[in-house]
mmCIF file of C-alpha atoms in Angstrom:
data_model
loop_
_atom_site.group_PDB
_atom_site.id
_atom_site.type_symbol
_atom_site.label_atom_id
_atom_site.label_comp_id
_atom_site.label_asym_id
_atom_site.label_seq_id
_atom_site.Cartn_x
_atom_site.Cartn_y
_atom_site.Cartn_z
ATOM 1 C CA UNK A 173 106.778 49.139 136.285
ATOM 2 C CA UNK A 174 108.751 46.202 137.842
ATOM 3 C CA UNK A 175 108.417 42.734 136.532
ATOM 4 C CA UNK A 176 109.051 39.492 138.752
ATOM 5 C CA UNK A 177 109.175 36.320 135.948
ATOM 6 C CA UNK A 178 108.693 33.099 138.307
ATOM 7 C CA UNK A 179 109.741 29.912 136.291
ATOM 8 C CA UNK A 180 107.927 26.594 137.549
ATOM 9 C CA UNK A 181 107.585 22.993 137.117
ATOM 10 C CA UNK A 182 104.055 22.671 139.389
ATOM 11 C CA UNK A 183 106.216 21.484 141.828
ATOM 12 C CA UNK A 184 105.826 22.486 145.860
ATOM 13 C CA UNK A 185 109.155 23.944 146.144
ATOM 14 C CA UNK A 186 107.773 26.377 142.760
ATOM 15 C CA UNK A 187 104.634 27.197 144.224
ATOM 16 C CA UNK A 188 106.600 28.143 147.605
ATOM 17 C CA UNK A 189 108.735 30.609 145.352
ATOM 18 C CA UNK A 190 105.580 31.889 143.828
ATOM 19 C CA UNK A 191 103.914 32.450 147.092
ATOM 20 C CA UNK A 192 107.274 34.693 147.805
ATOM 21 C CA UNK A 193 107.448 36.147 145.003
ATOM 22 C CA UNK A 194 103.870 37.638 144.969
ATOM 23 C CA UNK A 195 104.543 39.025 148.050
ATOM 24 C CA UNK A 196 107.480 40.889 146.801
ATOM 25 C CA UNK A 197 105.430 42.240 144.148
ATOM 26 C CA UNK A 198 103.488 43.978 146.693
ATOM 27 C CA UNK A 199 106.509 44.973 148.716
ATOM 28 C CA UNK A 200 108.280 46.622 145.712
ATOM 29 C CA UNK A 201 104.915 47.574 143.486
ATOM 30 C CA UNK A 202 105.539 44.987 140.428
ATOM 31 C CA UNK A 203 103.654 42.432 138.539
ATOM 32 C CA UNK A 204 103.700 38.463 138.643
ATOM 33 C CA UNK A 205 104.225 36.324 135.621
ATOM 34 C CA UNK A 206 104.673 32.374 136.052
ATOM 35 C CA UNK A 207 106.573 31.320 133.149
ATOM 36 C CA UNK A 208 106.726 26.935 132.357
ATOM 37 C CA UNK A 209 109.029 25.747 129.450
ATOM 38 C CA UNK A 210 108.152 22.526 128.110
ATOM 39 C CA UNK A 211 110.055 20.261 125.757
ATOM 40 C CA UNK A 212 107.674 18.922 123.168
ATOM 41 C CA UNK A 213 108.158 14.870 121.857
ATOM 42 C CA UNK A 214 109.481 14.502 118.538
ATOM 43 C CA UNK A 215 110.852 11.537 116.747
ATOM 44 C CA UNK A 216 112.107 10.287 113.914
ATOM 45 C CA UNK A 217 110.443 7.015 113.682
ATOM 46 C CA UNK A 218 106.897 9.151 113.458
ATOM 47 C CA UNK A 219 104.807 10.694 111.018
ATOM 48 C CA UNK A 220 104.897 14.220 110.821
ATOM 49 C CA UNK A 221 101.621 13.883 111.709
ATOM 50 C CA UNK A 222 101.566 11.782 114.784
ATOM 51 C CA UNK A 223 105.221 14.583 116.282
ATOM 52 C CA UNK A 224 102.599 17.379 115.555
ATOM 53 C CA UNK A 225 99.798 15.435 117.944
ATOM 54 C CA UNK A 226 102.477 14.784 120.497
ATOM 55 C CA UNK A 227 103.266 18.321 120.632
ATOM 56 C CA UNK A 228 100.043 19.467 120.881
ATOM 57 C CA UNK A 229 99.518 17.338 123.665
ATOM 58 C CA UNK A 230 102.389 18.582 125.629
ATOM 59 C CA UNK A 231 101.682 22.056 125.612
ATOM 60 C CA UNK A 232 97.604 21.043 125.896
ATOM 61 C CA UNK A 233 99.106 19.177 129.315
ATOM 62 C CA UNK A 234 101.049 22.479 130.134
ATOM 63 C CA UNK A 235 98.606 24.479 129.749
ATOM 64 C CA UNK A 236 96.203 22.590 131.996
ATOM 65 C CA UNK A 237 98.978 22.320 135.053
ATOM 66 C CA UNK A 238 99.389 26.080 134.419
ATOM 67 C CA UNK A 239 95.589 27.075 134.842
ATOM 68 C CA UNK A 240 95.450 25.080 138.203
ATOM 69 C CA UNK A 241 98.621 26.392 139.124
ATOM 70 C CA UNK A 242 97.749 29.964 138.661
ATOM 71 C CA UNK A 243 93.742 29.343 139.870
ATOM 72 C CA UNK A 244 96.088 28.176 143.436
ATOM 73 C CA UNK A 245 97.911 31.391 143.826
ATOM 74 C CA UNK A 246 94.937 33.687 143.303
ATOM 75 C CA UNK A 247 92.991 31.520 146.055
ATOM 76 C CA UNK A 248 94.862 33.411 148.813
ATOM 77 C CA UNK A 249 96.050 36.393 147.155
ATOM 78 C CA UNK A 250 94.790 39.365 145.342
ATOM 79 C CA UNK A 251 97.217 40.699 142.708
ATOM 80 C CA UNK A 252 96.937 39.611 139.464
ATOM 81 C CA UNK A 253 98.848 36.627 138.133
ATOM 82 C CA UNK A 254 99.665 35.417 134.602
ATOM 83 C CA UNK A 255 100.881 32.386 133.225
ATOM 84 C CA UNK A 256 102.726 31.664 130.099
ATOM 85 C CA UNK A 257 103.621 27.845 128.703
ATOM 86 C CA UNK A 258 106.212 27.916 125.877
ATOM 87 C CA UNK A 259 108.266 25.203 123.957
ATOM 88 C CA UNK A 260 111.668 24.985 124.530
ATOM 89 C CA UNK A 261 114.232 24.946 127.253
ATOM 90 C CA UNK A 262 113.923 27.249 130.579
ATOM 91 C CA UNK A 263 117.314 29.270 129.797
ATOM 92 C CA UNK A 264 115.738 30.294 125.993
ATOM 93 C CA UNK A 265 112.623 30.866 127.389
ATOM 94 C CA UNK A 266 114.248 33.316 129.767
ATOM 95 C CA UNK A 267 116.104 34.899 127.106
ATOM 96 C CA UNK A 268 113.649 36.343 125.460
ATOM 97 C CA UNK A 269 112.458 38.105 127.943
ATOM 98 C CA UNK A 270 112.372 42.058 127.403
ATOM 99 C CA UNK A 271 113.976 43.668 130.235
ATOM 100 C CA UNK A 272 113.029 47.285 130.320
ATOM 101 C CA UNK A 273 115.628 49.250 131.837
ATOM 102 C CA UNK A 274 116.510 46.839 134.202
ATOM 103 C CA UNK A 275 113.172 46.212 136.434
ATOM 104 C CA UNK A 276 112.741 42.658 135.612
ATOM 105 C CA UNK A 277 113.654 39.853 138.347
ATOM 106 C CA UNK A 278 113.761 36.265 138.645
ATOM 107 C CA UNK A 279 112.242 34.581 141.118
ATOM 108 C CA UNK A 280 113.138 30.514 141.264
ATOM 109 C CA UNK A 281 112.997 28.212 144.413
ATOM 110 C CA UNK A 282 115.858 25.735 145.811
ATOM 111 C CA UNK A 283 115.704 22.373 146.745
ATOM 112 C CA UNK A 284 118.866 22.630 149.207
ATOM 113 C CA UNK A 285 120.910 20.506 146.897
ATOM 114 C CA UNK A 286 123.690 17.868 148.946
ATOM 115 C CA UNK A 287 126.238 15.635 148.011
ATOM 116 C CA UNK A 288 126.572 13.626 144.510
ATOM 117 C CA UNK A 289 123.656 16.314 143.493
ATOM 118 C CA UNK A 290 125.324 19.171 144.930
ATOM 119 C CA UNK A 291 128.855 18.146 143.063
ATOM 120 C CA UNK A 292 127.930 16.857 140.223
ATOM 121 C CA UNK A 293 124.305 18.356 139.217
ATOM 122 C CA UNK A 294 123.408 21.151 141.191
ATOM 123 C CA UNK A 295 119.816 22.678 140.751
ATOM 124 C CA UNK A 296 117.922 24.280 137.706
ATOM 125 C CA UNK A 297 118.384 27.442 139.265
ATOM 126 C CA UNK A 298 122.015 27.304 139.957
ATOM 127 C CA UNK A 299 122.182 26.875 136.373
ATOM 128 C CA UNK A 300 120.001 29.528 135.202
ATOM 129 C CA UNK A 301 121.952 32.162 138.153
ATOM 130 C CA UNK A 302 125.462 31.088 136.286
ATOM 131 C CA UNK A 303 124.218 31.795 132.878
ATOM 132 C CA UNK A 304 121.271 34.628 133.129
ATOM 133 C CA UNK A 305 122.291 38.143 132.936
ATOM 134 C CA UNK A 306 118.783 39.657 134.564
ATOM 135 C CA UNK A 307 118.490 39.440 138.443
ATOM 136 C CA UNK A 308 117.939 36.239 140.368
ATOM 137 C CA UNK A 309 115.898 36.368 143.208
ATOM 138 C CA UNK A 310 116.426 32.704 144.825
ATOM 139 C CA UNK A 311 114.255 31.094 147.795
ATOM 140 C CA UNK A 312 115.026 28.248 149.756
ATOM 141 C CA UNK A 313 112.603 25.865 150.284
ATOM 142 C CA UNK A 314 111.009 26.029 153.416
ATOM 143 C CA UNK A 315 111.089 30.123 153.425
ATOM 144 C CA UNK A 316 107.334 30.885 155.061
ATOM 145 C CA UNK A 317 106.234 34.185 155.724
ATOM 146 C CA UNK A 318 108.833 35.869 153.528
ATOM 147 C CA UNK A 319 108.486 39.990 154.644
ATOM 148 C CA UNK A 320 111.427 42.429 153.367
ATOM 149 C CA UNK A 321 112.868 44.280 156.191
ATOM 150 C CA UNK A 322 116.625 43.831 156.360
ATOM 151 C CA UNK A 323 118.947 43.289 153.675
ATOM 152 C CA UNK A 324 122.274 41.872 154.051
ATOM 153 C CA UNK A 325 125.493 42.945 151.828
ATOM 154 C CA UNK A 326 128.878 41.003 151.836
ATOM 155 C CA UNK A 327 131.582 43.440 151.223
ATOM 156 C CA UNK A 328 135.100 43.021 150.029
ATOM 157 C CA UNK A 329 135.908 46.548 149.068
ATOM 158 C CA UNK A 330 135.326 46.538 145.535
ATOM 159 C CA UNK A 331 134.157 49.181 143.360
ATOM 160 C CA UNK A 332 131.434 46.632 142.282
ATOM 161 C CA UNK A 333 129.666 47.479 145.416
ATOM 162 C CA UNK A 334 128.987 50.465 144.843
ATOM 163 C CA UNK A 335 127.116 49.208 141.490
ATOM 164 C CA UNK A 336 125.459 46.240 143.270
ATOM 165 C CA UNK A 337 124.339 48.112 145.990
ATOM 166 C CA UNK A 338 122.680 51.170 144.091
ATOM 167 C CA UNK A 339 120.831 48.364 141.928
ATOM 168 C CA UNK A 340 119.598 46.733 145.082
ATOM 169 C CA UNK A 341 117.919 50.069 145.849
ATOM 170 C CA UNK A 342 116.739 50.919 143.116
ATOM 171 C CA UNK A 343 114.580 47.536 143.143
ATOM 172 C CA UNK A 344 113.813 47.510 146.603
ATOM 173 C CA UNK A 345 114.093 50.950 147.652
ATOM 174 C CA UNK A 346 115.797 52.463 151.145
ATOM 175 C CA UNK A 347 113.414 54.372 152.775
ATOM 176 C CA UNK A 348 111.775 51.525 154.915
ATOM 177 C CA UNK A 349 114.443 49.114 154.979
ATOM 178 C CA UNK A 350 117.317 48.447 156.976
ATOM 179 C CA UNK A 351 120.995 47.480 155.008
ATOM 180 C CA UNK A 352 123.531 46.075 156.640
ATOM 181 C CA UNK A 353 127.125 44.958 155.570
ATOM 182 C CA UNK A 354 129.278 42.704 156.648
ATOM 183 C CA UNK A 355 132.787 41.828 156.283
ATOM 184 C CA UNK A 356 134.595 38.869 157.053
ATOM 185 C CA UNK A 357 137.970 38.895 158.554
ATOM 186 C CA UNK A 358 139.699 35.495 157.493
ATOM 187 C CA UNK A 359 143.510 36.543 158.294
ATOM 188 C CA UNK A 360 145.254 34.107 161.081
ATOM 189 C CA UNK A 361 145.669 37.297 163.070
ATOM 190 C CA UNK A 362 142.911 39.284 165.408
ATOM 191 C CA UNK A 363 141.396 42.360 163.351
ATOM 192 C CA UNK A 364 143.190 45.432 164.250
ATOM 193 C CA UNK A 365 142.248 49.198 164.669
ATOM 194 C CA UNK A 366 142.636 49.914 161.362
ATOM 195 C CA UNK A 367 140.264 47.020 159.707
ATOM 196 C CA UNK A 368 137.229 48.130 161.974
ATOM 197 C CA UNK A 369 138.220 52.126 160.597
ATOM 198 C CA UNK A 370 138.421 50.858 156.911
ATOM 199 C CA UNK A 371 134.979 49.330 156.937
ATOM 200 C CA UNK A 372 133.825 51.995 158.954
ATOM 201 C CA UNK A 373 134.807 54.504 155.785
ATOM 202 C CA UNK A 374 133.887 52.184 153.169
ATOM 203 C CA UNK A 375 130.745 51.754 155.185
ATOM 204 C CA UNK A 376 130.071 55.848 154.553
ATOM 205 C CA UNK A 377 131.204 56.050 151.385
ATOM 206 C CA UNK A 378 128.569 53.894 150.251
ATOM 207 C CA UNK A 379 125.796 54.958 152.528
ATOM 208 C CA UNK A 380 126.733 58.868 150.945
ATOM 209 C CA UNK A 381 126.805 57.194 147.300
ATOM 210 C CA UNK A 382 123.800 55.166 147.542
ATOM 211 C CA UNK A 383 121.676 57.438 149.242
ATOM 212 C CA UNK A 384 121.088 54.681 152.100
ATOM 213 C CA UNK A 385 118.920 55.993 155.224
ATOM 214 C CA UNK A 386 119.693 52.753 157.056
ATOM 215 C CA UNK A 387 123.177 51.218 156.754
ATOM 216 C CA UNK A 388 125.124 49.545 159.580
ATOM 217 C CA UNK A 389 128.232 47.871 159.025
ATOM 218 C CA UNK A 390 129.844 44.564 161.212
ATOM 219 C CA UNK A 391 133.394 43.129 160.805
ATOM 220 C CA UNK A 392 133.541 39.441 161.195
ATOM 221 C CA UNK A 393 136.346 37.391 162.503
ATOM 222 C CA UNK A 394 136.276 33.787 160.761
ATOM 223 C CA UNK A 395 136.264 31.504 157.553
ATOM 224 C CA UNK A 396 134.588 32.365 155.190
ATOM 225 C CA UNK A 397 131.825 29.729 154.459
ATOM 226 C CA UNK A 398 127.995 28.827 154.098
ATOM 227 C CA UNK A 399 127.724 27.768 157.633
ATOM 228 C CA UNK A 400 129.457 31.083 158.654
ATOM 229 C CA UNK A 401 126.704 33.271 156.500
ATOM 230 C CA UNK A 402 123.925 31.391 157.598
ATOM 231 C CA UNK A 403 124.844 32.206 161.007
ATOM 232 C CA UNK A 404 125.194 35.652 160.406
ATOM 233 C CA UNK A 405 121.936 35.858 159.117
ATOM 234 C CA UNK A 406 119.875 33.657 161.646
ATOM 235 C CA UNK A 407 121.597 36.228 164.500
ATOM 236 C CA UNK A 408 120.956 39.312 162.167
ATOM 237 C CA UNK A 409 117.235 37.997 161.565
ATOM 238 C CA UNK A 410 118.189 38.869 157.788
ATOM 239 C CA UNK A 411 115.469 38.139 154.994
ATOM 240 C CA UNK A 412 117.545 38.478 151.787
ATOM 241 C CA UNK A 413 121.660 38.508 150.988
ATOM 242 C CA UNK A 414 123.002 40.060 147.572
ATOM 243 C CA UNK A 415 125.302 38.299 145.582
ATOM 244 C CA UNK A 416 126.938 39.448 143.172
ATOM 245 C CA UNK A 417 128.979 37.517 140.098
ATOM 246 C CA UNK A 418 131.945 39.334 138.808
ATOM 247 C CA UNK A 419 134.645 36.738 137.204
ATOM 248 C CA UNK A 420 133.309 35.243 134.252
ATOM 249 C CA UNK A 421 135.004 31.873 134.916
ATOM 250 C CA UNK A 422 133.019 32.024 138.039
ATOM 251 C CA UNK A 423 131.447 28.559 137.364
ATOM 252 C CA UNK A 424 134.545 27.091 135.278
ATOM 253 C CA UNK A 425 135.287 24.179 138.145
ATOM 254 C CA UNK A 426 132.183 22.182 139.132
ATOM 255 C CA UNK A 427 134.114 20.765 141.992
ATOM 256 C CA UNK A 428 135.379 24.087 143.011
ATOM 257 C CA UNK A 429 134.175 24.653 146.587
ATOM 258 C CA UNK A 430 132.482 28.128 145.943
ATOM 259 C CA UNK A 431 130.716 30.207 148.864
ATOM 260 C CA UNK A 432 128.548 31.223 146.199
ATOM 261 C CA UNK A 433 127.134 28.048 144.978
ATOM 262 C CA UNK A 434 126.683 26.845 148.636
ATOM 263 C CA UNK A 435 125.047 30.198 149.514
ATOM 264 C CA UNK A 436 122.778 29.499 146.728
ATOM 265 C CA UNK A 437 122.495 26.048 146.775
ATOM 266 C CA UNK A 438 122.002 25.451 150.663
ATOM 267 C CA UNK A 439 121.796 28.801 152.363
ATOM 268 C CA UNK A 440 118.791 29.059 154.641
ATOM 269 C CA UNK A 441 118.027 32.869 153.300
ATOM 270 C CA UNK A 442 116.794 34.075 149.925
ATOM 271 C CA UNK A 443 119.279 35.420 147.654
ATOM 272 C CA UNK A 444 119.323 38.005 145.201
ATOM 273 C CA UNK A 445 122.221 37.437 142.366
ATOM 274 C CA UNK A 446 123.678 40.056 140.091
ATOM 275 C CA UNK A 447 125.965 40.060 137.241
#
């Protein structure tokens, strides 16, 4: 059975990504687990005894947010939550999580992240998507309503695709949803005969290899950017993009202007990440 892990802090924007994330778990028949790492106080001007109160305390305090956190969610829905506090730092916590055969996801909110914070410090989930290997399902904040309908897949022509894509299915299945992919034309000239006829094929080729039901396929003329995508999916009515990161010096240059991290970062649809 599927897993969906849903890191929080107690925060508003968490408890929107929890609300999502439950209903996911009916959408896709898995189970909800809210998972909080806390960093217990130690120092070295204390006793022993007085660093072994203080931590007691802090998980005693996590424990408490948790149990009103969880008692929250159930209030308005029916499936059965869990919650888990444990010392340490998010990224550890989320390391030693057993992933069997691939069915667990990530589910963390986004605080739509701008200037000196975009730059320089990003979000706790941008830093978790550049450094997890499971699935990241991220929400914006402000998603209401979340229902999973139609699924949106950039496209480049890569074999990776064809990897990404049959993952995506195999999560979210194909018989009741609608895939479409997209591909974005950046060259200076007009896309010709022969760019609508390769994305046609490609567009087959996956559809046969996947086993899709539902695929259309759109070229797009423009640059590629976050404003572009978020356009595409506002006139798509698209609930969730797929992302997938390939080069492992993805992340190398924080002041690289990536399409992923603004996607992530500021895009106005969730997005699930692969690796």
């Amino acid at each position: 059975m599927k897993q969906i892990i849903v890191p929080t802090d107690f925060s508003e924007n968490a408890f929107k990504a929890a609300i999502l994330a439950v209903s996911l778990a009916e959408d896709i028949n898995a189970t909800v687990s809210l998972l909080h790492a806390y960093q217990g106080f130690q120092s070295g001007f204390q006793s022993d005894k007085t660093n072994l109160e203080d931590e007691n305390r802090s998980r005693e305090e996590a424990e408490r947010e948790m149990d009103l956190f969880v008692k929250k969610l159930r209030e308005s829905n029916q499936i059965d939550i869990e919650g888990k506090c444990v010392e340490g730092t998010l990224l550890s916590a989320i390391e030693r999580i057993e992933d069997d055969q691939n069915k667990t996801i990530i589910v963390m909110g986004t605080t739509g992240a701008k200037g000196l914070k975009y730059h320089l410090i990003g979000s706790n989930t941008l830093y978790i998507a550049k450094r997890t290997d499971l699935p990241l399902f991220t929400v914006p904040f402000g998603t209401e309503h979340f229902k999973l309908k139609k699924i949106a897949v950039f496209t480049d022509y890569k074999e990776e695709d064809k990897k990404n894509l049959a993952n995506v299915i195999t999560i979210f299945g194909s018989s009741e949803l609608s895939y479409q992919l997209f591909h974005i034309h950046e060259s200076d000239t007009a896309p010709q005969k022969e760019d609508f006829e390769k994305l046609e094929k490609w567009a087959e080729e996956l559809k046969s290899i996947c086993g899709i039901k539902k695929l259309t396929f759109e070229l797009i003329e423009g640059k590629e950017n976050a404003a572009l995508v978020d356009e595409i999916v506002e006139r798509g009515d698209i609930d969730l993009l797929t992302l997938t990161m390939l080069e492992q010096n993805f992340w190398d240059n924080l002041f690289e202007k990536s399409l992923a991290k603004a996607i992530i970062l500021q895009g106005k649809a969730p997005v699930f990440i692969q690796h």
